[in-house]
Short mmCIF file of C-alpha atoms and ligand atoms in Angstrom, two decimals:
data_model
loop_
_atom_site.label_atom_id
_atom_site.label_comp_id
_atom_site.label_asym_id
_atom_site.label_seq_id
_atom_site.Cartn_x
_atom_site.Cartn_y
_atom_site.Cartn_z
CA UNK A 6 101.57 84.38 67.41
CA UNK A 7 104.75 85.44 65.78
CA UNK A 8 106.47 82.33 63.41
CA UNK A 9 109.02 80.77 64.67
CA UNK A 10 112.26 81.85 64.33
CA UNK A 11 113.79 78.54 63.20
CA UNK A 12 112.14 75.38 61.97
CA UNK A 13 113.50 71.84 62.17
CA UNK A 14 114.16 71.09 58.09
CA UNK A 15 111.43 69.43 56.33
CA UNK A 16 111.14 65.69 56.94
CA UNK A 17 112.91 65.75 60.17
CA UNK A 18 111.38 65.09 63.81
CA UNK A 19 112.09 66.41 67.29
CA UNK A 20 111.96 63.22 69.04
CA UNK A 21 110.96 64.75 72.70
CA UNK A 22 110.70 63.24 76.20
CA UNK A 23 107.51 61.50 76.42
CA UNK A 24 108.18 59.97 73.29
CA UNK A 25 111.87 59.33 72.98
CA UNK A 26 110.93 56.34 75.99
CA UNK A 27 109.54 54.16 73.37
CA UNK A 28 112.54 54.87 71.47
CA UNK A 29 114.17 53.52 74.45
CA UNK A 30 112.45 50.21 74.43
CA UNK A 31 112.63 49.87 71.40
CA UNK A 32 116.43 50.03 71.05
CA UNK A 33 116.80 47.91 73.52
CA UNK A 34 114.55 45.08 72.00
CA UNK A 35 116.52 45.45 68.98
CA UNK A 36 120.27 45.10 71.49
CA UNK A 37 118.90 42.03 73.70
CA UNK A 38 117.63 40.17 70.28
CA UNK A 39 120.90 40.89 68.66
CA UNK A 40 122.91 39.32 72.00
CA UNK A 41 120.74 36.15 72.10
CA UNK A 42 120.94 36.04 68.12
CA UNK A 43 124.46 36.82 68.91
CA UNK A 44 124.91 40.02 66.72
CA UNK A 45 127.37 42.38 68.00
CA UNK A 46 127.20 46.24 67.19
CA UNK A 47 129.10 47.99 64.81
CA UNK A 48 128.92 51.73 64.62
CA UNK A 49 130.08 53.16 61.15
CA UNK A 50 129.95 57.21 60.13
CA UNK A 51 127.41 58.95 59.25
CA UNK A 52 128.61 60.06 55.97
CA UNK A 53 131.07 58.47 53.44
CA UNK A 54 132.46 59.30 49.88
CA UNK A 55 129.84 59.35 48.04
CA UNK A 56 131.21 56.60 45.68
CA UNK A 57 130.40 54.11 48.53
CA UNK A 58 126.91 54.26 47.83
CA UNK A 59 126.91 54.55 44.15
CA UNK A 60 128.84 51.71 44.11
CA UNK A 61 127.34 49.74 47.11
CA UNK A 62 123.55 50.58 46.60
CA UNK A 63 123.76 50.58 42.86
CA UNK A 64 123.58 52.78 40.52
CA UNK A 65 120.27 52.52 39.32
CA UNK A 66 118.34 52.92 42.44
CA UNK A 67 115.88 55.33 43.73
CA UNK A 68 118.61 55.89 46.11
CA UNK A 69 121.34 56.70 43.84
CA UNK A 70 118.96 58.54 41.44
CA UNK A 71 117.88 61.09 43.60
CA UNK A 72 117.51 60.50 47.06
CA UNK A 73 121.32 61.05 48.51
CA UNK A 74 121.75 64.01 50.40
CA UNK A 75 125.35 64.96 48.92
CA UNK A 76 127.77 67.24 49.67
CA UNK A 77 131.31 68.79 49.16
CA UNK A 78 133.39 69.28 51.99
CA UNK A 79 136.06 71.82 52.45
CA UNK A 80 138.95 69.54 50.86
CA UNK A 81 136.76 69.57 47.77
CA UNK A 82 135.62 65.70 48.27
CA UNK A 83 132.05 64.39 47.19
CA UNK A 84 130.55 62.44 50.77
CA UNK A 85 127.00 61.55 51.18
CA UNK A 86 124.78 61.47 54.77
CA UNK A 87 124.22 57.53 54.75
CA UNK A 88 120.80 56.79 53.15
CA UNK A 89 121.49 52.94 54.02
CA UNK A 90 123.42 51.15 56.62
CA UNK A 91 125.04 47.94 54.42
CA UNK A 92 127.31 49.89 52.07
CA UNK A 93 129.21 51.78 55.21
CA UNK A 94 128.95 48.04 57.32
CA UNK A 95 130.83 46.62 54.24
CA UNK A 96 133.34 49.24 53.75
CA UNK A 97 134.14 49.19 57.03
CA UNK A 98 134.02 44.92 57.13
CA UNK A 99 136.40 45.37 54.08
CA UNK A 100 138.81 47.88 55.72
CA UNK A 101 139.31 46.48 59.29
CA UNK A 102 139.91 42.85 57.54
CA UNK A 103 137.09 41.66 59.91
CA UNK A 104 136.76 38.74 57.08
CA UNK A 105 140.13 37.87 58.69
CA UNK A 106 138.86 36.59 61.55
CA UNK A 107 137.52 32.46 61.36
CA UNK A 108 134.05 32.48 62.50
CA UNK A 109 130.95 34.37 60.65
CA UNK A 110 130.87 37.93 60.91
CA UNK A 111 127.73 39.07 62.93
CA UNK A 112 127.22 42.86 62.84
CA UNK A 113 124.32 45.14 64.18
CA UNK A 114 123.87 48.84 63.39
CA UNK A 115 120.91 51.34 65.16
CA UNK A 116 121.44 54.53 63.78
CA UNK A 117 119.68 57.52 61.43
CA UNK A 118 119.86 57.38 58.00
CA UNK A 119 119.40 60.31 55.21
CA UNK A 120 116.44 60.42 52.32
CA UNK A 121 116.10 63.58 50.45
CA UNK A 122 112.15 62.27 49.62
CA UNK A 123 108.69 64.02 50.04
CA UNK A 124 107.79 63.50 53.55
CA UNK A 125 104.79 61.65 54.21
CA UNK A 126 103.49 59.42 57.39
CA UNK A 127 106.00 56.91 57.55
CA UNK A 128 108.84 58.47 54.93
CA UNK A 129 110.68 61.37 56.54
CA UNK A 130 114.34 62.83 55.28
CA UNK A 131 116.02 61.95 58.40
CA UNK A 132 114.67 57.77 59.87
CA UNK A 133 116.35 55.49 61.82
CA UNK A 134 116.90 52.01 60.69
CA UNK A 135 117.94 48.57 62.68
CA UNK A 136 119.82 46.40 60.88
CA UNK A 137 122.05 42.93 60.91
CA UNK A 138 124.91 41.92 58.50
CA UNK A 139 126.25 38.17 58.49
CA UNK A 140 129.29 37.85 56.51
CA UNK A 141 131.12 34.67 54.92
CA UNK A 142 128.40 32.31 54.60
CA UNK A 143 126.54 31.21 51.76
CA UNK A 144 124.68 28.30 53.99
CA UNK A 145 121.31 28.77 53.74
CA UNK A 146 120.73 28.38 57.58
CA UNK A 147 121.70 31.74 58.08
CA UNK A 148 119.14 33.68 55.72
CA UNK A 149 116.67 32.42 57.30
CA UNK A 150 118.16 33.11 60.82
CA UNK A 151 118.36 36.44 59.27
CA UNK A 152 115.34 36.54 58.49
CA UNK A 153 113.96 35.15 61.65
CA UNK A 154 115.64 37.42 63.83
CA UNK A 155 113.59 40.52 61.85
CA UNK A 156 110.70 38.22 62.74
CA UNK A 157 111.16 37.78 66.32
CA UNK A 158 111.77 41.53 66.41
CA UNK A 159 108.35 42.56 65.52
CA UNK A 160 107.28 39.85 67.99
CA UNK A 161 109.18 40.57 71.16
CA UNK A 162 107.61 44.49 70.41
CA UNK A 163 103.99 43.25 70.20
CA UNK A 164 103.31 44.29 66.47
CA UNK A 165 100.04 42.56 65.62
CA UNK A 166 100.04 40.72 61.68
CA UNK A 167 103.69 41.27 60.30
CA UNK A 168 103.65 38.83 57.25
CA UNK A 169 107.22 37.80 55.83
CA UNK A 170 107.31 37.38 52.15
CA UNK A 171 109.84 36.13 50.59
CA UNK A 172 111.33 35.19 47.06
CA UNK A 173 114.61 34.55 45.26
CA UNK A 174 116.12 37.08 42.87
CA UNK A 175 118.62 33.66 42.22
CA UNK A 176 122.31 33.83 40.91
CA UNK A 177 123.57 36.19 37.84
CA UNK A 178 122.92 33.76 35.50
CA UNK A 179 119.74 32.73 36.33
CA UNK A 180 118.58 36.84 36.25
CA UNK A 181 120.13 37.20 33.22
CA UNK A 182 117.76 34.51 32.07
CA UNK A 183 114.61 35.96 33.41
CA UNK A 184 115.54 39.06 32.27
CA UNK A 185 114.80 38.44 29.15
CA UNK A 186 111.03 36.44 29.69
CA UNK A 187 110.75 39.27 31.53
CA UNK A 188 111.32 42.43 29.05
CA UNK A 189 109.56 40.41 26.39
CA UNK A 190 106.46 40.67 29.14
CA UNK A 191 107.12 44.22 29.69
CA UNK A 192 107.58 45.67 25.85
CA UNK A 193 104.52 45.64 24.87
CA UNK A 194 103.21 47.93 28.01
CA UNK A 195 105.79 50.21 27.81
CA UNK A 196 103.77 53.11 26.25
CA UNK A 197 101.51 52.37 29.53
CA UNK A 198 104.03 52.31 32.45
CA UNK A 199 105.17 55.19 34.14
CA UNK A 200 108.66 57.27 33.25
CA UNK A 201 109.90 55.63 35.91
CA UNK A 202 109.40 52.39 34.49
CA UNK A 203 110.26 52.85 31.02
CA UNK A 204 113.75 54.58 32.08
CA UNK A 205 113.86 51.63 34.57
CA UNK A 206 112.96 49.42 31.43
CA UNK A 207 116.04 48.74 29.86
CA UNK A 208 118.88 49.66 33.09
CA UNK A 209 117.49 47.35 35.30
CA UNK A 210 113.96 45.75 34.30
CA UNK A 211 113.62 43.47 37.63
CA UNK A 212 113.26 47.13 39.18
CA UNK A 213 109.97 47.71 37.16
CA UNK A 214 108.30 45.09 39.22
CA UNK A 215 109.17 47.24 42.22
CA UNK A 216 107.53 50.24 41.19
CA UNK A 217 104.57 51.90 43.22
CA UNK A 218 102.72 53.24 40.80
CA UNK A 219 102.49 50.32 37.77
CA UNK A 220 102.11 47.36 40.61
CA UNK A 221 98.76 45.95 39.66
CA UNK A 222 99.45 46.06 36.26
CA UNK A 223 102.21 42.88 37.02
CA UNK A 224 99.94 40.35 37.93
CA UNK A 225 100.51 38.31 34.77
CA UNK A 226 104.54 39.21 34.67
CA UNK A 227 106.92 35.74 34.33
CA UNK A 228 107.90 34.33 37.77
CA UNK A 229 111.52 34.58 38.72
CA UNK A 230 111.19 31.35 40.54
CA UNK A 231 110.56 29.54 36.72
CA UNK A 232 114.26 31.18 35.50
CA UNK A 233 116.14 29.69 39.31
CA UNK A 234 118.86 27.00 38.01
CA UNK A 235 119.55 24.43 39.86
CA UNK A 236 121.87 26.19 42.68
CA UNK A 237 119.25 28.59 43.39
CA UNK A 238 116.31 26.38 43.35
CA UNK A 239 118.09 24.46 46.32
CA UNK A 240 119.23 27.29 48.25
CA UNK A 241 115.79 28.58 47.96
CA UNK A 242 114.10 25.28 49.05
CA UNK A 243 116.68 24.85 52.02
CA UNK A 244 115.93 28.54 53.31
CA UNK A 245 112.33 27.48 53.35
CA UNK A 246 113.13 24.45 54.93
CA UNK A 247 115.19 26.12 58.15
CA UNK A 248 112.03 28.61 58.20
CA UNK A 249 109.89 25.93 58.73
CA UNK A 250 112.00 24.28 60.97
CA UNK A 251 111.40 27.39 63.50
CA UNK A 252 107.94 28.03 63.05
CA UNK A 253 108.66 31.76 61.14
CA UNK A 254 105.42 32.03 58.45
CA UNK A 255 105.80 33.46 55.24
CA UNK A 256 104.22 33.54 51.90
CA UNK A 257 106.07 33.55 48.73
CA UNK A 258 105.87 36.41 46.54
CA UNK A 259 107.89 35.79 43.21
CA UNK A 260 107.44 39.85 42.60
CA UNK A 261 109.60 41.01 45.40
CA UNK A 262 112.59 41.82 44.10
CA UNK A 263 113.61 45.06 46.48
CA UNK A 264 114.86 48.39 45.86
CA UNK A 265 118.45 47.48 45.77
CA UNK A 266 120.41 46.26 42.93
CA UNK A 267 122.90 43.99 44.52
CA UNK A 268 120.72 41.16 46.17
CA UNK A 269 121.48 37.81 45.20
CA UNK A 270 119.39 34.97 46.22
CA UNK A 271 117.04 35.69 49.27
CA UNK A 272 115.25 39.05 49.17
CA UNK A 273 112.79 39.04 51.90
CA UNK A 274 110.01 41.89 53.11
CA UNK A 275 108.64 42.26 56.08
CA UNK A 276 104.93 43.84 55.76
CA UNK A 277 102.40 45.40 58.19
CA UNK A 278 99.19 47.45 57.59
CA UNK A 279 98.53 51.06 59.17
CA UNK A 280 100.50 53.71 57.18
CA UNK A 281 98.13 54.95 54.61
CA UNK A 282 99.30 52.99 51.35
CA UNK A 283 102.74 52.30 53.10
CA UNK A 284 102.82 48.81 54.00
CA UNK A 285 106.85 47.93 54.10
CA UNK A 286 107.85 48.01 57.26
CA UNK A 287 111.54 45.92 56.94
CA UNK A 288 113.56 44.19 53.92
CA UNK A 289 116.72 42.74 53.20
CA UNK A 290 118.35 40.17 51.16
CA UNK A 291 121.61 38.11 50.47
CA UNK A 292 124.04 39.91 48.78
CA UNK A 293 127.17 38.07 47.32
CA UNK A 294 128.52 39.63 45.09
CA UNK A 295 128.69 43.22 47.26
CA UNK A 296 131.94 42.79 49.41
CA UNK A 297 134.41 42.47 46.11
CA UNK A 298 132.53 45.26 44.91
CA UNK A 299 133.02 47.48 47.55
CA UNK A 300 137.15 46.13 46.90
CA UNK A 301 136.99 43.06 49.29
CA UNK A 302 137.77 39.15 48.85
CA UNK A 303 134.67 37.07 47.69
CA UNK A 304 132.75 36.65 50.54
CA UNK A 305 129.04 36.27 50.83
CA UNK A 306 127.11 38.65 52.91
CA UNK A 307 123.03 38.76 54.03
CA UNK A 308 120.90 41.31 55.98
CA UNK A 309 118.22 43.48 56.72
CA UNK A 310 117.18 46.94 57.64
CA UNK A 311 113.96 47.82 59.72
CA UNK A 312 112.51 51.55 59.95
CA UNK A 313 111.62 52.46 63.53
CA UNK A 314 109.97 55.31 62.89
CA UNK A 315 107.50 52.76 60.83
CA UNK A 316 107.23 50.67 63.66
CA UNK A 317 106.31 53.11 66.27
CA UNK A 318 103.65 54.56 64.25
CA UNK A 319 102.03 51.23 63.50
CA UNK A 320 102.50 49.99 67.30
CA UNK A 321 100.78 53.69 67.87
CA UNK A 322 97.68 52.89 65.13
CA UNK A 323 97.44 49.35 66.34
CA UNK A 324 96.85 50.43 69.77
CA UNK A 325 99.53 48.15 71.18
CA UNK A 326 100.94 50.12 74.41
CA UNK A 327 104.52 49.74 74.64
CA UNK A 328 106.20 48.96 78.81
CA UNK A 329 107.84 52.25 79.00
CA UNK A 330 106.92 54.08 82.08
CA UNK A 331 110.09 53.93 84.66
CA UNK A 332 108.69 56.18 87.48
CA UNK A 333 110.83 58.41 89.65
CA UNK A 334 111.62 56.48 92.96
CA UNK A 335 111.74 59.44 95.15
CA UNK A 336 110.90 62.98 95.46
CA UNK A 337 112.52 65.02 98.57
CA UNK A 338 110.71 67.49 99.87
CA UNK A 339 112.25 70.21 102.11
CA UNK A 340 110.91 72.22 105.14
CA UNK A 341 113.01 74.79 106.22
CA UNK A 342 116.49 76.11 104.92
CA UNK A 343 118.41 73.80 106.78
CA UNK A 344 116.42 71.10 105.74
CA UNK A 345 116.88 72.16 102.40
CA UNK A 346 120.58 71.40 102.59
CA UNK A 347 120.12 68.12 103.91
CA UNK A 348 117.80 67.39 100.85
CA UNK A 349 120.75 68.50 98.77
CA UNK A 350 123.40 66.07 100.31
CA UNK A 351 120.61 63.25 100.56
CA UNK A 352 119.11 63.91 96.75
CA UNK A 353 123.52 63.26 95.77
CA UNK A 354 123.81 60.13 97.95
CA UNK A 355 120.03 58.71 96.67
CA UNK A 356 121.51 59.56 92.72
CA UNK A 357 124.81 58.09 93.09
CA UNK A 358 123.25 54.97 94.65
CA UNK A 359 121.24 53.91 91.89
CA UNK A 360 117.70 55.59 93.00
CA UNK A 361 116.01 58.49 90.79
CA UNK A 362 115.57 61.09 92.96
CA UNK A 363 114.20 64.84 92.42
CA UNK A 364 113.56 67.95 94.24
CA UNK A 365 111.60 71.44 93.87
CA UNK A 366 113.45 74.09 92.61
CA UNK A 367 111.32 76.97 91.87
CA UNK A 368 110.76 77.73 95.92
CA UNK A 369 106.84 76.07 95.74
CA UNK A 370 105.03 75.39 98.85
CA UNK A 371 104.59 72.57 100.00
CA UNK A 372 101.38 71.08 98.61
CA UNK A 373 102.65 72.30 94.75
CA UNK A 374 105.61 69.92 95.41
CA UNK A 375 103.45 67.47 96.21
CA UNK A 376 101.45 67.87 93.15
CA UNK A 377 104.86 67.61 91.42
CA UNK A 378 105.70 64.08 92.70
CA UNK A 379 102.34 63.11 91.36
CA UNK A 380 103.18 64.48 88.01
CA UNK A 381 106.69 62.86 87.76
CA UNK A 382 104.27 59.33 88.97
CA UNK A 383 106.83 59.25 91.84
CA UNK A 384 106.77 56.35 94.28
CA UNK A 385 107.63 57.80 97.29
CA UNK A 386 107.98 61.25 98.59
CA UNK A 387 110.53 62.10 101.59
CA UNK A 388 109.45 64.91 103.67
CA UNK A 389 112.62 66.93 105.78
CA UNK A 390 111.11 69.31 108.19
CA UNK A 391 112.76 71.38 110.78
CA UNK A 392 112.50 68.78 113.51
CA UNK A 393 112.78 65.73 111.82
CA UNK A 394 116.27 67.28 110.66
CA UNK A 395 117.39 67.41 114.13
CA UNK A 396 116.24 64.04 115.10
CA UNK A 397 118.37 62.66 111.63
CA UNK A 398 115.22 61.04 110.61
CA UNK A 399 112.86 61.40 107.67
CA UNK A 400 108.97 60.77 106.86
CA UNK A 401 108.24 58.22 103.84
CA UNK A 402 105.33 58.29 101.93
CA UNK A 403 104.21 55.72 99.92
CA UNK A 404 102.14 57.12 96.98
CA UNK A 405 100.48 54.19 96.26
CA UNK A 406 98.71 53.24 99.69
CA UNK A 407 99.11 56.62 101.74
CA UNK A 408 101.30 54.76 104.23
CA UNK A 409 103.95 56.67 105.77
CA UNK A 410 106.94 56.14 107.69
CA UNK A 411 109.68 57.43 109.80
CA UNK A 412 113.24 56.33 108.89
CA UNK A 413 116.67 57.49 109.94
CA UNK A 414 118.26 59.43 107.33
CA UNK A 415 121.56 57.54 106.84
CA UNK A 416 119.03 54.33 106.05
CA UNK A 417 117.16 55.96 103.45
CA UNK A 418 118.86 54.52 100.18
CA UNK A 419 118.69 51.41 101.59
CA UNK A 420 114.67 51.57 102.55
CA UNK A 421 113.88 53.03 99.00
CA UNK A 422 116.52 50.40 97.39
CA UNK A 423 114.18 47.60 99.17
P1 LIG B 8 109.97 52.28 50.35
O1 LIG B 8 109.56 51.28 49.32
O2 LIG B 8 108.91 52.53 51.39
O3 LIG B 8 110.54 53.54 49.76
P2 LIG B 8 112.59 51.24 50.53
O4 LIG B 8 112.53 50.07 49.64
O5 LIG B 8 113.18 52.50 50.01
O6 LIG B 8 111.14 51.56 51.13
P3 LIG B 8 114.63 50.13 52.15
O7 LIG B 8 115.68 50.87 51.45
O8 LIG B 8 114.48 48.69 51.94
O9 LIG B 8 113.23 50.83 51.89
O10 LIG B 8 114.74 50.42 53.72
C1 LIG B 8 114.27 49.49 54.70
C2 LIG B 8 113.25 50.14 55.60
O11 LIG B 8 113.65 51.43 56.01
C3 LIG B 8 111.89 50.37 54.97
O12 LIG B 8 111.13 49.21 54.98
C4 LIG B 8 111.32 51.42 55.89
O13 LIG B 8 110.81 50.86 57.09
C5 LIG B 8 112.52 52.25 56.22
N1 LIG B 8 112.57 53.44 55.36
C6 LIG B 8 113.08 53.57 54.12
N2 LIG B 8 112.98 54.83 53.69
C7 LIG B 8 112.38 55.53 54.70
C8 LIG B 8 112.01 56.89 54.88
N3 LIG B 8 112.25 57.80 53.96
N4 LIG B 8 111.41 57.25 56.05
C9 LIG B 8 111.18 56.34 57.01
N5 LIG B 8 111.51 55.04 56.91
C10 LIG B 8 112.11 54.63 55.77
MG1 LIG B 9 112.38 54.17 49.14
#
């Protein structure tokens, strides 16, 4: 067979019908949660100057160091396909004043995102992420709604053991304190850790502890939960207590500290087995010192972002079936060339009435069209021949049972409606 002329780019997917249905569900999950969490949706581009995310994501991350798919556009300016969804949600909370407004902001986003990484199960260069915002509160009620709402997401879909961990990366001062216990842990293994870790080592050490490849040699690493002052240690214990409050399990792991430098407080991960070595399916964190540095006032901001393409592949490994299948209602099938233009005026009237309707149109016989219906799982078939045509009446099958039925053909919406 000859290659193929063109070939989707590495790390990309065709998503194609068959499939895209459980991206259908899916999304929608994600949309009812968001109205009965009361999230509302806020679509942001695609691609931004490329400063956003150096200065949103930080400029230490894997992210930032290598991952941004960059580019110069015509008027010579430096933009970036959106590897995240917060920094473009913040610019765009910054720039349309929506900290203006007097209750908290409550933002949704469903949308691709861009990774220039080696594609693997589970890490492609083009994934889709859902993700919530809540801006201008620092109460503690609301990370762990935040949190919850991830939780209840994973529920609603049917994905079996999804563990929450959870920690706190605390305030500046208190990092700056355990930054210290922690490179004195760290020093003495730095011959050992990867390059990764030692050029991690003295930027950002908290991002060490993050690493894939050095993980087990951490065990014995300070907790960050020993350095938490006082205003940290009680946010903490109050986001644990609202947890509790609604049932939502987690463990704490004083390790997690996320990918992302700007978390402050509550950084949270949701995990799942079934990807090879990937188990990350969802993170997120409070963030509250992002908004001013994006240019905004001083308000506090928390969120998370889930990858779907994660989430179907472990629904697919764990077996769990997803309620996709919306059958055609009706297939029409013609006798006769007048009949045929009947089936064309009733196939319109069915369509704009609400009913999924479909025809032949490859001239088939009879019994091929009826093979057809089966494919498309249709419920009913409507059969138009000469004579029923001139008595303005139609026969309805039912697929199901065999039964069939004569109706007049001005009733017919309403009969398949019932
Ligand atoms: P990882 O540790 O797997 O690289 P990350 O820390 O880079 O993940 P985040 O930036 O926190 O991930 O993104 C949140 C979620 O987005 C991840 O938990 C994952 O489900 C999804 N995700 C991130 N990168 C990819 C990717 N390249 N392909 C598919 N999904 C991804
Ligand atoms: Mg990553």
């Amino acid at each position: 067979m000859a290659k193929e002329r063109f070939e989707k780019p590495t790390g990309t997917q065709d998503v194609l019908p068959g499939a895209v249905e459980k991206w259908h569900v899916v999304e929608a999950k994600a949309r009812d949660l968001c109205r009965r969490f009361n999230y509302r949706e806020i679509r942001t581009p695609m691609f931004e100057h490329t400063e956003l995310f150096e200065r949103g994501v930080g400029e230490t991350t894997d992210i930032v160091e290598g991952e941004m798919y960059t580019f110069k556009d015509k008027g010579d300016r430096d933009l970036a396909l959106r590897p995240e969804g917060t920094a473009g949600v913040v610019r765009a909370y910054v720039q349309n004043k929506l900290y203006g407004e007097p209750d908290v902001s409550k933002l949704y986003y469903i949308g691709p995102m861009f990774r220039y990484e080696r594609p693997q199960a589970g890490r492609y260069r083009q994934f889709h992420q859902f993700g919530i915002e809540a801006f201008g509160a620092v109460d503690p009620a609301i990370d762990a709604e935040v949190i919850s709402l991830g939780y209840q997401f994973y529920k609603d879909l049917g994905l079996k053991e999804v563990r929450v961990e959870l920690n706190s990366v605390g305030n500046a001062p208190s990092r700056a304190a355990y930054r210290e216990k922690l490179l004195a842990f760290l020093r003495p293994m730095h011959d050992t850790l990867c390059k990764d870790c030692q050029r991690r080592m003295e930027r950002n050490p908290l991002r060490v502890l993050d690493c894939k490849v050095d993980q087990d040699k951490f065990g014995d690493a300070p907790s960050i939960l020993d350095s938490l002052d006082e205003e940290c240690s009680m946010h903490f214990a109050k986001v644990k207590s609202h947890l509790d409050a609604m049932g939502v399990e987690y463990s704490i792991n004083p390790r997690l500290v996320r990918g992302l430098d700007y978390y402050t407080h509550t950084a949270f991960e949701y995990k799942a087995a079934g990807i090879g070595t990937i188990d990350t399916v969802g993170g997120g964190g409070r963030y509250n010192g992002l908004v001013e540095e994006i240019g905004g006032p001083d308000q506090p901001g928390i969120g998370f972002g889930i990858g779907l393409e994660r989430i179907l592949l472990i629904l697919e490994n764990q077996g769990v079936e997803l309620e996709t299948v919306k059958p055609l209602d009706v297939y029409l099938v013609a006798l006769g060339e007048a009949a045929d233009l009947e089936i064309t005026k009733q196939l319109f009237i069915l369509r704009s009435q609400g009913i999924s309707a479909e025809r032949d149109y490859l001239g088939r016989k009879m019994k091929a069209q009826m093979k057809s219906a089966d494919r498309l799982s249709a419920r009913y078939t409507a059969i138009l021949g000469e004579d029923e045509l001139l008595d303005g009446v139609i026969t309805v099958k039912t697929m199901a049972t065999g039964e069939q039925r004569t109706i007049k053909l001005e009733e017919l919406a309403q009969a398949l409606a019932e």
